[in-house]
C-alpha cells in the first residue's frame, strides 16, 4: 500500500512504501528538478541511478522526457566507448611515427654507407635528396659522418660525381651553421678552388660559387673564405671576362661578395681586385644597383675604401644622381649613407660633392625622401655648414694663413675654386678690398642659385603632394642664405 501525503508545496512529497512488508520506509523528499539532474548524471556515466527504485513513480516526468533520457544514455554510451578507444588510436599513431623515424634513420645510414664503401654517386645523390627540405635530416646525416666522404669525392675525376657531391654539401649547409662550420673546417674551400682552377665546366663553376655563397653566410667563415683566394674567382665570375659564366653564377657571385665584404678583413682584398671601378660602371642597372651600393657601404668603412671611391672621377656625380631616384628609396638610403661617411671624414670629398651639385639634391631629399634618407641628408648638410668654407692658403715660405673664401658654388654656375697665394712684398694697396668684393659677388651668385633650386623643389612637391614645408625645411631654407652655409 502506498500513501501519498501532500503537506506543503515548499516541502515536496513524502512517499511511504509497504509493498515489501509491514515496515514503512521513508524516502527523502526531493524536488522534481533534482531528481532529473541525478538521473541525467547517472545516464551520462553510462549506468543507472542507485538512489531511485525501479517501481518509484516520479511526479512531473512525462514519457517524452523519458525518451530523451534514453537517447542521452545511448549518446553517453557512445561517447564513453569513443573515449575508451582513444588511447588505442594514439598508441597506434605513436607506433607508426616511431616506425617512420626508424625507416628514415635506416635509409640515412644506408646512404652514408654508400658514400663510404659502395657507390659514391648514389650516396651523394641520396644525401642531396634527403637534405634538400628536411632540417632534421641535415643534422642527422652530418652526425652519421656524411661530410668527410662528400668532401673527398670532390677530388674524383668523374664530373657527375663532383657535381653531386658539391650540391649535397650545399644542401647540408642550408640553415645549419654547425654544418657550414664543419664543411669549411674539413678543408672543402681549398678543394673547391682547386676544382675551379682545373676545370672549365660551367656546371662545376656554378656549383662551387653556390657553395661559396652558402658558406660565406656564416660570420666565422667570412675571413677564412676571403683569405683562401676565393675572391678573385668570384670577381672573375661576376665580370664574366671569358663569357663563360651563367646568369645564376653571376648573381651568386655578387651576393657572395656582399657576404664577404661585411668582414673588414676582406675589404682590402676586394679593393685589390679592382672592383670599385666596375661597380660604378654598373650603377644604373636597377637589378644589381642596390646590391652594389650595399657592398660600397661596407667598403667605405675603411680609409682605403674611401680613398678608392673618391679617386674614381665619376663616383660623386653618380652617387649624387642616385639621390634623385625617387622610385628606389633603398638606393637613396644607401647612397646617402656612403656620402655621409665620406663627407664626415674628408674635407676634399665635401668639396667634390658640392661641385657635383649635391646641395639641391640633399634639400630635395629632406622633402621627398624616406625617413632614414632625410636624416642622412640632414647630417650631410650639417657637415657642410660646420665647414664654413675656410681654406688654408700656403705661401711660398711654407707658412699658412686662413681666409674666408667661396670654396665652391652650385652646379648651375659651375663656379671654380680660386686659390690666393699671399707672398711677402706682392700685396698691393687695396688688394684686401678687391678680395672682399669678389667674395661677396660669388656668394650672391651661389645664394641666388640655391634660392632658385629651393623654389623648384617646393613647386615639384606641391605638384605631387599636398605638402606644407616642415619647420625643419624652413630652418634649412632660411639658413641657406645666412652665414651658416659653407661660404
Coordinates of C-alpha atoms in Angstrom, one line a residue:
X1 CA 0.0 0.0 0.0
X2 CA 1.3 3.4 -0.9
X3 CA 0.2 6.5 0.8
X4 CA 1.0 10.0 -0.7
X5 CA 0.9 12.8 1.7
X6 CA 0.9 16.4 0.5
X7 CA 1.9 18.5 3.4
X8 CA 3.3 21.7 1.9
X9 CA 4.3 22.8 -1.5
X10 CA 7.6 24.1 -0.2
X11 CA 8.5 20.7 1.5
X12 CA 7.8 18.5 -1.5
X13 CA 6.3 15.0 -1.3
X14 CA 6.8 12.1 1.1
X15 CA 6.3 8.5 -0.1
X16 CA 5.5 5.7 2.3
X17 CA 6.0 2.2 0.9
X18 CA 4.6 -1.1 2.4
X19 CA 5.0 -3.2 -0.7
X20 CA 7.8 -5.2 0.8
X21 CA 6.4 -5.9 4.3
X22 CA 4.9 -4.4 7.3
X23 CA 7.6 -2.0 7.9
X24 CA 7.4 1.5 6.5
X25 CA 10.4 3.0 4.6
X26 CA 10.7 6.8 4.4
X27 CA 12.3 8.2 1.2
X28 CA 13.9 11.6 1.4
X29 CA 12.0 14.4 -0.2
X30 CA 13.4 15.7 -3.5
X31 CA 12.2 18.2 -5.9
X32 CA 11.5 17.2 -9.5
X33 CA 14.5 19.1 -10.9
X34 CA 17.0 17.5 -8.5
X35 CA 15.6 14.0 -9.4
X36 CA 16.0 14.7 -13.1
X37 CA 19.5 16.1 -12.6
X38 CA 20.6 12.9 -10.8
X39 CA 19.1 10.6 -13.5
X40 CA 20.9 12.6 -16.3
X41 CA 24.2 12.5 -14.4
X42 CA 23.8 8.7 -14.0
X43 CA 23.0 8.2 -17.6
X44 CA 25.9 10.3 -18.8
X45 CA 28.2 8.0 -16.8
X46 CA 26.6 5.0 -18.6
X47 CA 24.8 3.5 -15.6
X48 CA 21.5 3.7 -13.7
X49 CA 20.9 5.6 -10.6
X50 CA 21.1 3.5 -7.4
X51 CA 19.1 6.0 -5.5
X52 CA 15.7 5.6 -7.2
X53 CA 14.0 2.1 -7.1
X54 CA 12.6 0.5 -10.2
X55 CA 8.9 0.9 -9.1
X56 CA 9.1 4.5 -8.0
X57 CA 6.8 6.9 -9.9
X58 CA 8.4 10.3 -10.0
X59 CA 5.9 13.1 -10.4
X60 CA 6.4 15.6 -13.2
X61 CA 8.3 13.2 -15.6
X62 CA 6.4 12.5 -18.8
X63 CA 7.1 9.8 -21.4
X64 CA 8.6 12.4 -23.6
X65 CA 11.3 13.2 -21.0
X66 CA 11.9 9.5 -20.5
X67 CA 12.7 9.1 -24.2
X68 CA 15.1 12.0 -24.0
X69 CA 16.8 10.3 -21.1
X70 CA 17.1 7.1 -23.1
X71 CA 18.6 8.9 -26.1
X72 CA 21.0 10.8 -23.9
X73 CA 22.0 7.4 -22.3
X74 CA 22.8 6.0 -25.7
X75 CA 24.7 9.1 -26.7
X76 CA 26.6 9.0 -23.4
X77 CA 27.5 5.3 -24.0
X78 CA 28.8 6.1 -27.5
X79 CA 30.9 8.9 -26.2
X80 CA 32.3 6.7 -23.5
X81 CA 33.2 4.0 -26.0
X82 CA 34.9 6.5 -28.2
X83 CA 36.9 7.8 -25.2
X84 CA 37.9 4.2 -24.3
X85 CA 39.1 3.7 -27.9
X86 CA 41.2 6.9 -28.0
X87 CA 44.2 5.5 -26.1
X88 CA 44.5 2.7 -28.6
X89 CA 44.3 5.2 -31.6
X90 CA 47.0 7.4 -30.0
X91 CA 49.2 4.4 -29.4
X92 CA 48.8 3.3 -33.0
X93 CA 49.8 6.7 -34.3
X94 CA 52.8 6.9 -32.0
X95 CA 53.8 3.5 -33.1
X96 CA 53.5 4.5 -36.7
X97 CA 55.5 7.6 -36.1
X98 CA 58.3 5.7 -34.5
X99 CA 58.3 3.2 -37.4
X100 CA 58.6 6.1 -39.9
X101 CA 61.5 7.5 -38.0
X102 CA 63.3 4.2 -37.8
X103 CA 62.8 3.7 -41.5
X104 CA 64.2 7.2 -42.2
X105 CA 67.2 6.6 -40.0
X106 CA 67.9 3.3 -41.7
X107 CA 67.7 5.0 -45.1
X108 CA 70.2 7.7 -44.0
X109 CA 72.5 5.1 -42.6
X110 CA 72.3 3.2 -45.9
X111 CA 73.1 6.4 -47.9
X112 CA 76.1 7.3 -45.8
X113 CA 77.3 3.7 -46.1
X114 CA 77.1 4.1 -49.9
X115 CA 79.3 7.2 -49.6
X116 CA 82.0 5.4 -47.7
X117 CA 82.1 1.9 -49.2
X118 CA 79.9 1.2 -52.2
X119 CA 78.6 3.7 -54.8
X120 CA 79.7 7.2 -54.1
X121 CA 77.4 8.7 -56.8
X122 CA 74.3 7.0 -55.3
X123 CA 75.2 8.2 -51.9
X124 CA 75.8 11.8 -52.9
X125 CA 72.5 11.9 -54.8
X126 CA 70.8 10.4 -51.7
X127 CA 72.3 13.0 -49.4
X128 CA 71.3 15.8 -51.7
X129 CA 67.7 14.4 -51.9
X130 CA 67.3 13.8 -48.1
X131 CA 68.8 17.1 -47.1
X132 CA 67.0 19.3 -49.6
X133 CA 64.0 20.2 -47.5
X134 CA 64.5 18.4 -44.2
X135 CA 66.4 20.2 -41.5
X136 CA 66.4 17.2 -39.2
X137 CA 67.9 15.1 -41.9
X138 CA 70.8 17.6 -42.4
X139 CA 71.7 17.3 -38.7
X140 CA 71.4 13.5 -38.6
X141 CA 73.4 13.0 -41.8
X142 CA 76.2 15.2 -40.5
X143 CA 76.2 13.2 -37.2
X144 CA 76.4 10.0 -39.2
X145 CA 79.5 11.2 -40.9
X146 CA 78.4 12.3 -44.3
X147 CA 80.5 15.4 -44.7
X148 CA 84.1 14.0 -44.9
X149 CA 83.3 11.4 -47.6
X150 CA 81.5 14.1 -49.7
X151 CA 84.5 16.4 -49.5
X152 CA 86.7 13.5 -50.6
X153 CA 84.5 12.9 -53.6
X154 CA 85.4 16.5 -54.9
X155 CA 88.8 15.1 -55.9
X156 CA 87.1 12.5 -58.1
X157 CA 87.7 12.5 -61.9
X158 CA 84.0 12.0 -62.7
X159 CA 82.2 15.2 -63.4
X160 CA 78.8 13.8 -62.4
X161 CA 80.2 12.7 -59.0
X162 CA 81.9 16.1 -58.4
X163 CA 78.7 18.0 -59.1
X164 CA 76.6 15.6 -57.0
X165 CA 78.9 15.9 -54.0
X166 CA 79.0 19.7 -54.3
X167 CA 75.2 20.0 -54.3
X168 CA 75.0 17.5 -51.5
X169 CA 77.3 19.7 -49.4
X170 CA 75.3 22.8 -50.4
X171 CA 72.0 21.2 -49.1
X172 CA 73.7 20.1 -45.9
X173 CA 74.6 23.7 -45.1
X174 CA 71.2 25.2 -45.7
X175 CA 70.1 26.8 -42.5
X176 CA 72.6 24.8 -40.4
X177 CA 75.5 26.9 -39.1
X178 CA 77.1 23.8 -37.5
X179 CA 77.3 22.0 -40.8
X180 CA 78.7 25.2 -42.5
X181 CA 81.5 25.4 -40.0
X182 CA 82.2 21.7 -40.3
X183 CA 82.4 21.8 -44.1
X184 CA 84.9 24.7 -44.0
X185 CA 86.9 23.1 -41.2
X186 CA 87.2 19.8 -43.2
X187 CA 89.0 21.7 -45.9
X188 CA 86.3 22.0 -48.5
X189 CA 87.3 25.5 -49.6
X190 CA 90.7 24.6 -51.0
X191 CA 89.4 21.5 -52.8
X192 CA 86.7 23.7 -54.4
X193 CA 89.3 26.3 -55.5
X194 CA 91.5 23.5 -57.0
X195 CA 88.5 22.2 -58.8
X196 CA 87.7 25.7 -60.3
X197 CA 91.3 26.0 -61.5
X198 CA 91.5 22.6 -63.1
X199 CA 88.0 22.6 -64.7
X200 CA 86.4 24.8 -67.3
X201 CA 82.9 23.2 -66.8
X202 CA 80.3 25.8 -66.3
X203 CA 78.1 23.5 -64.2
X204 CA 81.0 22.8 -61.8
X205 CA 81.7 26.6 -61.6
X206 CA 78.1 27.3 -60.8
X207 CA 78.0 24.6 -58.0
X208 CA 81.2 25.9 -56.4
X209 CA 80.0 29.5 -56.5
X210 CA 76.7 28.4 -54.9
X211 CA 78.7 26.7 -52.1
X212 CA 80.8 29.9 -51.6
X213 CA 77.6 31.9 -51.2
X214 CA 76.1 29.5 -48.7
X215 CA 79.2 29.0 -46.6
X216 CA 80.0 32.8 -46.6
X217 CA 76.7 33.5 -44.8
X218 CA 78.4 32.3 -41.5
X219 CA 80.4 35.1 -39.9
X220 CA 83.1 32.7 -38.7
X221 CA 83.7 31.5 -42.3
X222 CA 84.0 35.0 -43.9
X223 CA 87.7 35.6 -43.1
X224 CA 88.6 32.0 -44.0
X225 CA 87.0 32.2 -47.4
X226 CA 88.3 35.7 -48.0
X227 CA 91.9 34.8 -47.3
X228 CA 91.7 31.5 -49.2
X229 CA 91.9 33.1 -52.7
X230 CA 88.2 32.7 -53.5
X231 CA 87.6 36.4 -54.0
X232 CA 89.4 36.7 -57.4
X233 CA 87.4 33.8 -58.7
X234 CA 84.2 35.4 -57.5
X235 CA 85.2 38.7 -59.2
X236 CA 86.1 36.9 -62.4
X237 CA 82.8 35.1 -62.5
X238 CA 81.0 38.4 -61.7
X239 CA 82.7 40.3 -64.5
X240 CA 82.3 37.3 -66.9
X241 CA 85.5 38.1 -68.6
X242 CA 85.6 34.9 -70.7
X243 CA 81.8 34.9 -71.4
X244 CA 81.5 31.5 -69.7
X245 CA 79.6 32.4 -66.5
X246 CA 75.9 31.8 -66.3
X247 CA 73.5 34.4 -65.1
X248 CA 72.8 32.4 -61.9
X249 CA 76.6 32.2 -61.2
X250 CA 77.0 35.9 -61.6
X251 CA 74.1 36.6 -59.2
X252 CA 75.5 34.2 -56.7
X253 CA 79.0 35.8 -57.0
X254 CA 77.6 39.2 -56.3
X255 CA 75.8 38.0 -53.3
X256 CA 78.8 36.1 -52.0
X257 CA 81.0 39.2 -52.5
X258 CA 78.5 41.1 -50.4
X259 CA 78.7 38.5 -47.6
X260 CA 82.4 38.6 -47.6
X261 CA 82.5 42.5 -47.7
X262 CA 80.8 42.5 -44.3
X263 CA 84.1 41.4 -42.7
X264 CA 86.6 44.4 -42.7
X265 CA 89.5 41.9 -43.2
X266 CA 88.2 41.2 -46.7
X267 CA 87.8 44.8 -47.9
X268 CA 91.5 45.3 -48.9
X269 CA 91.3 42.0 -50.9
X270 CA 88.2 43.3 -52.7
X271 CA 90.0 46.6 -53.5
X272 CA 92.9 44.7 -55.0
X273 CA 90.5 43.0 -57.4
X274 CA 89.7 46.4 -59.0
X275 CA 86.0 46.1 -58.1
X276 CA 85.2 49.8 -57.4
X277 CA 85.6 51.0 -61.0
X278 CA 83.5 48.0 -62.2
X279 CA 80.8 48.8 -59.6
X280 CA 80.5 52.5 -60.7
X281 CA 80.3 51.4 -64.3
X282 CA 77.3 49.1 -63.5
X283 CA 75.4 51.5 -61.2
X284 CA 72.2 52.4 -63.1
X285 CA 71.2 48.8 -63.7
X286 CA 68.3 48.5 -61.3
X287 CA 68.6 44.7 -61.0
X288 CA 72.0 45.0 -59.3
X289 CA 72.4 48.6 -58.1
X290 CA 71.0 48.0 -54.7
X291 CA 73.4 45.1 -54.0
X292 CA 76.3 47.1 -55.4
X293 CA 75.5 50.0 -53.1
X294 CA 75.4 47.6 -50.2
X295 CA 78.9 46.4 -51.0
X296 CA 80.1 50.0 -51.4
X297 CA 78.6 50.8 -48.0
X298 CA 80.8 48.1 -46.5
X299 CA 83.9 49.2 -48.5
X300 CA 83.5 52.8 -47.3
X301 CA 84.1 51.7 -43.7
X302 CA 87.9 51.7 -44.0
X303 CA 90.2 54.5 -45.2
X304 CA 91.4 52.5 -48.2
X305 CA 87.9 52.0 -49.3
X306 CA 87.1 55.7 -49.1
X307 CA 90.2 56.6 -51.0
X308 CA 89.4 54.2 -53.7
X309 CA 85.9 55.6 -54.1
X310 CA 87.0 59.3 -54.1
X311 CA 89.7 58.5 -56.7
X312 CA 87.1 57.5 -59.2
X313 CA 86.3 60.5 -61.5
X314 CA 82.6 59.8 -61.7
X315 CA 82.0 58.5 -58.2
X316 CA 80.4 61.6 -56.7
X317 CA 78.3 62.6 -59.7
X318 CA 76.9 59.0 -59.8
X319 CA 76.2 58.9 -56.1
X320 CA 74.6 62.3 -56.2
X321 CA 72.4 61.3 -59.1
X322 CA 71.2 58.3 -57.2
X323 CA 69.8 60.6 -54.5
X324 CA 67.2 61.6 -57.1
X325 CA 66.0 58.0 -57.7
X326 CA 62.6 58.7 -56.1
X327 CA 61.3 55.3 -57.2
X328 CA 64.1 53.4 -55.3
X329 CA 64.1 54.6 -51.6
X330 CA 66.5 51.8 -50.7
X331 CA 69.1 53.0 -53.2
X332 CA 68.7 56.6 -52.0
X333 CA 69.3 55.5 -48.4
X334 CA 72.4 53.6 -49.3
X335 CA 73.9 56.3 -51.5
X336 CA 73.2 58.9 -48.8
X337 CA 75.0 56.7 -46.2
X338 CA 78.1 56.4 -48.4
X339 CA 78.1 60.2 -49.0
X340 CA 77.5 60.9 -45.3
X341 CA 80.5 58.8 -44.2
X342 CA 82.8 60.4 -46.8
X343 CA 81.6 63.9 -46.1
X344 CA 82.2 63.4 -42.4
X345 CA 85.8 62.0 -42.9
X346 CA 87.2 64.2 -45.7
X347 CA 87.2 67.9 -46.5
X348 CA 88.3 67.3 -50.0
X349 CA 85.4 64.9 -50.6
X350 CA 83.0 67.6 -49.3
X351 CA 84.4 69.9 -51.9
X352 CA 83.9 67.4 -54.7
X353 CA 80.3 66.7 -53.6
X354 CA 79.4 70.3 -53.7
X355 CA 80.9 70.6 -57.2
X356 CA 78.7 67.7 -58.2
X357 CA 75.6 69.7 -57.2
X358 CA 74.8 67.8 -54.0
X359 CA 73.2 70.7 -52.2
X360 CA 70.0 70.8 -54.3
X361 CA 69.7 67.0 -54.2
X362 CA 70.0 67.0 -50.4
X363 CA 67.4 69.7 -50.0
X364 CA 65.0 67.8 -52.2
X365 CA 65.8 64.6 -50.3
X366 CA 64.8 66.3 -47.0
X367 CA 61.4 66.9 -48.5
X368 CA 60.6 63.8 -50.5
X369 CA 62.9 61.1 -49.2
X370 CA 62.2 58.4 -46.7
X371 CA 62.7 59.0 -43.0
X372 CA 66.1 57.4 -43.0
X373 CA 67.2 59.3 -46.1
X374 CA 66.0 62.6 -44.7
X375 CA 68.1 62.1 -41.5
X376 CA 71.2 61.2 -43.5
X377 CA 70.7 64.2 -45.8
X378 CA 70.4 66.5 -42.8
X379 CA 73.6 65.1 -41.4
X380 CA 75.5 65.8 -44.7
X381 CA 74.1 69.4 -44.7
X382 CA 75.4 69.8 -41.1
X383 CA 78.9 68.7 -42.2
X384 CA 78.8 71.4 -44.9
X385 CA 77.5 74.2 -42.6
X386 CA 80.2 73.4 -40.0
X387 CA 82.9 73.6 -42.6
X388 CA 82.1 77.3 -43.3
X389 CA 84.2 77.3 -46.5
X390 CA 87.5 78.0 -44.8
X391 CA 90.6 77.2 -46.8
X392 CA 94.2 77.3 -45.7
X393 CA 96.4 79.0 -48.3
X394 CA 100.1 78.3 -48.1
X395 CA 102.6 80.9 -49.0
X396 CA 105.9 80.4 -50.8
X397 CA 107.8 80.0 -47.5
X398 CA 105.6 77.2 -46.2
X399 CA 103.6 79.3 -43.7
X400 CA 99.8 79.3 -43.9
X401 CA 97.0 81.8 -43.5
X402 CA 93.3 81.1 -43.1
X403 CA 90.9 83.2 -45.2
X404 CA 87.2 83.0 -45.7
X405 CA 86.6 82.5 -49.4
X406 CA 83.9 80.9 -51.6
X407 CA 85.1 77.3 -51.9
X408 CA 82.6 76.1 -54.5
X409 CA 79.3 77.1 -55.9
X410 CA 76.3 75.3 -57.3
X411 CA 76.4 73.1 -60.4
X412 CA 74.4 75.6 -62.3
X413 CA 77.1 78.2 -62.3
X414 CA 79.9 75.7 -62.4
X415 CA 82.0 78.0 -60.1
X416 CA 85.6 77.0 -59.9
X417 CA 87.8 77.1 -56.8
X418 CA 90.1 80.1 -56.7
X419 CA 93.3 80.0 -54.6
X420 CA 95.1 83.0 -53.5
X421 CA 98.8 82.9 -52.9
X422 CA 100.0 85.5 -50.4
X423 CA 103.6 86.2 -50.8
X424 CA 105.7 88.8 -49.0
X425 CA 106.1 92.1 -50.9
X426 CA 103.5 91.2 -53.5
X427 CA 100.4 92.6 -51.8
X428 CA 99.3 95.9 -53.3
X429 CA 97.3 98.5 -51.5
X430 CA 93.6 97.8 -51.8
X431 CA 94.0 94.1 -52.6
X432 CA 92.1 93.0 -49.5
X433 CA 89.2 95.2 -50.6
X434 CA 89.2 93.6 -54.0
X435 CA 89.2 90.1 -52.5
X436 CA 86.3 91.1 -50.2
X437 CA 84.2 92.4 -53.2
X438 CA 84.9 89.3 -55.2
X439 CA 83.9 87.0 -52.3
X440 CA 80.6 89.0 -51.9
X441 CA 79.8 88.7 -55.7
X442 CA 80.4 84.9 -55.7
X443 CA 78.4 84.5 -52.5
X444 CA 75.5 86.3 -54.0
X445 CA 75.5 84.1 -57.1
X446 CA 75.6 81.0 -55.1
X447 CA 72.8 82.2 -52.8
X448 CA 70.7 83.1 -55.8
X449 CA 71.2 79.6 -57.3
X450 CA 70.2 77.9 -54.0
X451 CA 67.0 80.0 -53.8
X452 CA 66.1 79.0 -57.3
X453 CA 66.7 75.4 -56.6
X454 CA 64.6 75.5 -53.5
X455 CA 61.7 77.2 -55.3
X456 CA 61.9 74.4 -57.9
X457 CA 61.8 71.7 -55.2
X458 CA 58.9 73.2 -53.4
X459 CA 57.0 73.7 -56.7
X460 CA 57.6 70.0 -57.5
X461 CA 56.4 68.9 -54.1
X462 CA 53.2 71.0 -54.4
X463 CA 52.5 69.4 -57.8
X464 CA 52.8 65.8 -56.5
X465 CA 51.5 66.2 -52.9
X466 CA 49.5 68.4 -50.7
X467 CA 52.7 69.4 -48.9
X468 CA 53.4 72.0 -46.4
X469 CA 57.1 72.7 -45.7
X470 CA 58.1 71.5 -42.2
X471 CA 59.8 73.5 -39.6
X472 CA 63.0 71.6 -40.3
X473 CA 62.9 72.6 -44.0
X474 CA 62.1 76.2 -43.1
X475 CA 65.2 76.2 -41.0
X476 CA 67.3 74.7 -43.8
X477 CA 66.0 77.3 -46.3
X478 CA 66.4 80.2 -44.0
X479 CA 70.0 79.1 -43.2
X480 CA 70.8 78.7 -46.8
X481 CA 71.1 82.5 -47.2
X482 CA 72.7 83.0 -43.8
X483 CA 76.3 82.8 -42.8
X484 CA 76.0 79.2 -41.7
X485 CA 76.3 78.0 -45.3
X486 CA 79.8 76.9 -46.4
X487 CA 80.8 80.2 -48.0

